[in-house]
Amino acid sequence: MQDILIKNGTVFDPINNIDGEIIDIAISKGKIVDKVDESNAEVIDASNKIVLPGGVDIHSHIAGPKVNMGRLLRPEDHYRNLKPKTSVKRAGVGTSCPSTFTTGYEYSEMGYTTVFEPANPPLKMLHVIDEFNDTPMIDKACYPLFGSNWHVMEYLHDNKEDELAAYIAWTLRSVKGYACKLVNPGGVEQWKWGGDVEGLDVAVGNFGVTPREIVKGMCKAVQRLNLPHSIHIHANNLGMPGNYETSIETLDSMREYAKENTNGKPNPIAHLTHVQFNTYGGTNWMNITSGAEHLAKYINNNDHVSIDLGQVVFSDTTTMTADGPFEHKLQTLTGNRWVNADIEAETGCGIVPIKYKKSNYIHAIMWVTGLEAALMIDDPWKVCMTTDHPNGGYFTTYPRVVTWLMSQKAREKYMEKVNKRAKSRTALESLDREYSFSDVVISTRAGTARLLGLNDKGHLGVGADADVAVYNIDLNKIDPAIQYWKVRKALRRADYTIKDGEIVVKDGEVVKSVPGRSYWVDSKVSTDLAKSVESEIKEKFKDYYTIQMSNYIVAEKNIINSSPITVQAEV
Amino acid sequence: MEIFQDVVCPVCGCLCDDIEVSVENNKIVKARNACAMGTTKFLNYNNDRIPSPMIKNNGVQKPVSLEECIEKTAEILVKAKYPLIYGLSLSSVESVKVAIELTEEVGGVLDNQTSVCHGPGVQGIHDIGESTGSLGEIRHRADLIIAWGANLQEAHPRHMERYSYTSKGRYRNGKEDRNLIVIDVRETLTAKAADKFIQIEQGKDFEFINALRTALRLEQIQKDKVAGVPVEEIEKLAEVLRSCEFGVIFFGQGVTQVNGKGRNIDGLFSLTRDLNSWTKFLIMPARGHFNVAGVNQVATWQTGFPYAIDLSRGYPWYNPGETTIIDIIRRGESDATLVVGSDPIAHFPPAISKRLINTPLISIDPAHSMTTMVSDVVIPSSFAGIEYEGLAYRMDGLCLPLKKLVKEPDNTMSDEKVLKMILAKVRELKKVN
């Protein structure tokens, strides 16, 4: 592997306090190094260009049974983007649910190098890994779902905290998961009888635990296991008017477990995902408003929470979530095609295509809500930029979202086109905050990597993974707040993307295909506890599942570039 | 003697994974827990093997070396303008991946048994969407099970015991807690086991489904009988559907491959969707070959489309009716066919089989079939889930690992390896040209 020297680039690396300085970045053997021998290195002239760490996406639905069902549901979605085979690229299709190869290529061409898939049933992780193996160019990992898991609810009901933690450790290790995801905790189990839970204190039928207990118990367990990422939550009442109250209540229920800040940066213990869908005011569909102000106020006053946006971008996209009851409501509201897929003992899933229209009041409110949240929460280290791909919009629209954050002018210009009533009911126009490049790097790279516990990613310090993106943005000539469209265009196609020390994208086109890693977490709990819990699981397994326990376990030989992260648990 | 636990059975879409297989001197001697179909395959799979790679010369198949077969196959595929690659429902997912890459390389069409069995069910998902779930959900919750044009008892002998009617789950303790209704044109074994059998007239599923949807909406049906069933009985059935706690419909080729085809499925999927306003209701196909669902899964994530994928333009294209194998052959457009683990000559309409033989035909198969007998090139392969390992997908989309139990015969290898050799040869030839 040849050494690389990126010369004279304008570097943004907030973790190492580098804010737009012109410095050289040296790369050797897949890592950032102090220096390389220039005569033996491939030199990239990055004069008048910006150099950033490779993008790290904390929440994007790119693989697994749900995404694949989305692909199957929408052949018409694929016809809009047909990608022929080239000498380095496999053929592919798709916009809101792209095929696996295309997903990898398009992320890489935008300068992204790491993407985490946020929701899959543990039972179907072998399928997820099978798709990861076919998703090139990026490092991946998956958060298995625990919010309506029978084992979890039973351990909580019996107040068995240690056993719960050991069960989670066993599951993550067995199915090769990275973090714990809760989706409409308890509500998905209710949906299996056609119902839902309406609040945090309504007990889940047959199990006698409440969503509040699930959230708190799981948050505590995740902390005791020392998992690299906090609990990842999609709150109850998602998508409903007035749900900001449930979201704040959910977050506040975990406040007692808050951790101290380090180096002035917060250490969140809960990640509220796609806040846009979780932060509405109003009482019904007629008077729905943004509740971002309330949530932002809460988050500005509390350091135990991080969020990602789930920004809506007006487009024809596909909603997909483990929140089965929500998707059923969306189906009855829209009359669109609907997939539901419940998974034994664990979770559910729903998929409904949707067209977000600028002229639609509710859709415009959704658009406003995401941007308000991003601009009202002061600390960028708490905010990750996502569209909850494909729920709010495709990941390929990230550059557009970034320019909305960077330019008030871009927002104003766009606001002219959206529903007038929504416009009159938002504070967005009065928000003059504009993200700097450093802020953008934090919310798309440095902050996301930090929240995921990926110490070697999201920065360009010596020893970091050599995942780098170079974009053709000349900050001497371009002011992102004014010529925002130039920024958007440049961010869509990286000049160079370097993955693990190899140039994989040049001039916005993939020039080399690399497989990428699959991360998973092995949290070591005490041997006795691990043993006793494993035999408990074994006893229940036959009753809960329709497969044998040995076939539930994902073998490492099935994973391309299996990359376990080992941590020591406190149980 | 070696004993393998938790073996996944490579026969039907149930993929029962609790088989205990005993192997003695590289021979399977026992398959505990397996049904009649499973046992038969485990014990007899080795009986009718193709002894050697063969190439047809002057109308007679002659034994040759594997390398010659690979070379000949690659030559045919490279020369062909619009080759077809068909089958793979009895191969591992890994083999399917190579087959897709090969199709891409030669610019052909990849199709699969889905095309002639559950294709309409797949298209129903494009049209309506599907309210479905994993088989365990049925086991734990279903109090109403409907088998519609699906003979579960005979086509999937352990389906009822493991997943449906007689299985025991968290909230249902076997058949006394469940109601099985069979809707079919004849009294199958499944119908005999059912609590209720509704016999409808052949080819009248579409009318019956719509009458049922009408009754469900509490609207008047302006007839005395629909599909041979009195209206009162249809109304009674609608009431049973509405009032169950958790219902499921299993449908088979009795719905997908009779008059109406996709329209029947659109009707059934709509019916299921509507029922979710009243109660909880799911629907799922009872799929035949053990990995037919796997082909759809892999093809969908790699190319966006589940089967009938035309890669001749360089990018994937899908239009059932145009890019499905039978339609392509009927139009006389294809000029070579590679069949992997399938017997189209025996099962396609005679006119189509005839045309299939008129262009170069290559078979990769472990055992003799009508297709291998008339093929120009025959490459023996080994059995997935017995002689080589890999992944497969159950009828509800659950991924399970297949095991290697015995060593394959000396002159055979997995479909995956054969296809990889062909792919390498194709690339080599394309470079030379």
GROMACS .gro file of C-alpha atoms in nm, chain A residues 65-78 97 320 337 339 351, chain B residues 119 121-127 129-130 287 293 296-297 299-301 304-307 318:
model
   41
   65PRO     CA    1  -3.469  -0.761   0.626
   66LYS     CA    2  -3.660  -0.435   0.663
   67VAL     CA    3  -3.458  -0.243   0.407
   68ASN     CA    4  -3.477  -0.539   0.170
   69MET     CA    5  -3.853  -0.551   0.207
   70GLY     CA    6  -3.851  -0.180   0.122
   71ARG     CA    7  -3.654  -0.256  -0.193
   72LEU     CA    8  -3.901  -0.530  -0.280
   73LEU     CA    9  -4.198  -0.303  -0.216
   74ARG     CA   10  -4.077  -0.032  -0.451
   75PRO     CA   11  -3.947  -0.136  -0.794
   76GLU     CA   12  -4.061   0.205  -0.921
   77ASP     CA   13  -3.815   0.367  -0.680
   78HIS     CA   14  -3.532   0.181  -0.850
   97CYS     CA   15  -3.383   0.193  -0.094
  320MET     CA   16  -3.945   0.211   0.745
  337ARG     CA   17  -4.897   0.052   0.020
  339VAL     CA   18  -4.573  -0.377   0.470
  351ILE     CA   19  -4.292   0.016   0.575
  690GLY     CA   20  -4.397  -1.482  -0.871
  692GLY     CA   21  -4.711  -1.332  -0.468
  693VAL     CA   22  -4.394  -1.127  -0.504
  694GLN     CA   23  -4.566  -0.891  -0.746
  695GLY     CA   24  -4.849  -0.854  -0.497
  696ILE     CA   25  -4.597  -0.693  -0.263
  697HIS     CA   26  -4.515  -0.433  -0.532
  698ASP     CA   27  -4.888  -0.365  -0.577
  700GLY     CA   28  -4.763  -0.447   0.030
  701GLU     CA   29  -4.789  -0.735   0.270
  858ARG     CA   30  -4.292  -2.165  -0.042
  864ALA     CA   31  -3.684  -1.726  -0.083
  867ASN     CA   32  -3.535  -1.343  -0.402
  868GLN     CA   33  -3.364  -1.192  -0.096
  870ALA     CA   34  -3.129  -1.068  -0.584
  871THR     CA   35  -3.330  -0.788  -0.422
  872TRP     CA   36  -3.044  -0.648  -0.219
  875GLY     CA   37  -3.314  -0.421  -0.645
  876PHE     CA   38  -3.535  -0.685  -0.804
  877PRO     CA   39  -3.642  -1.029  -0.678
  878TYR     CA   40  -3.625  -1.240  -0.996
  889TYR     CA   41  -3.717  -0.592  -1.423
   0.00000   0.00000   0.00000
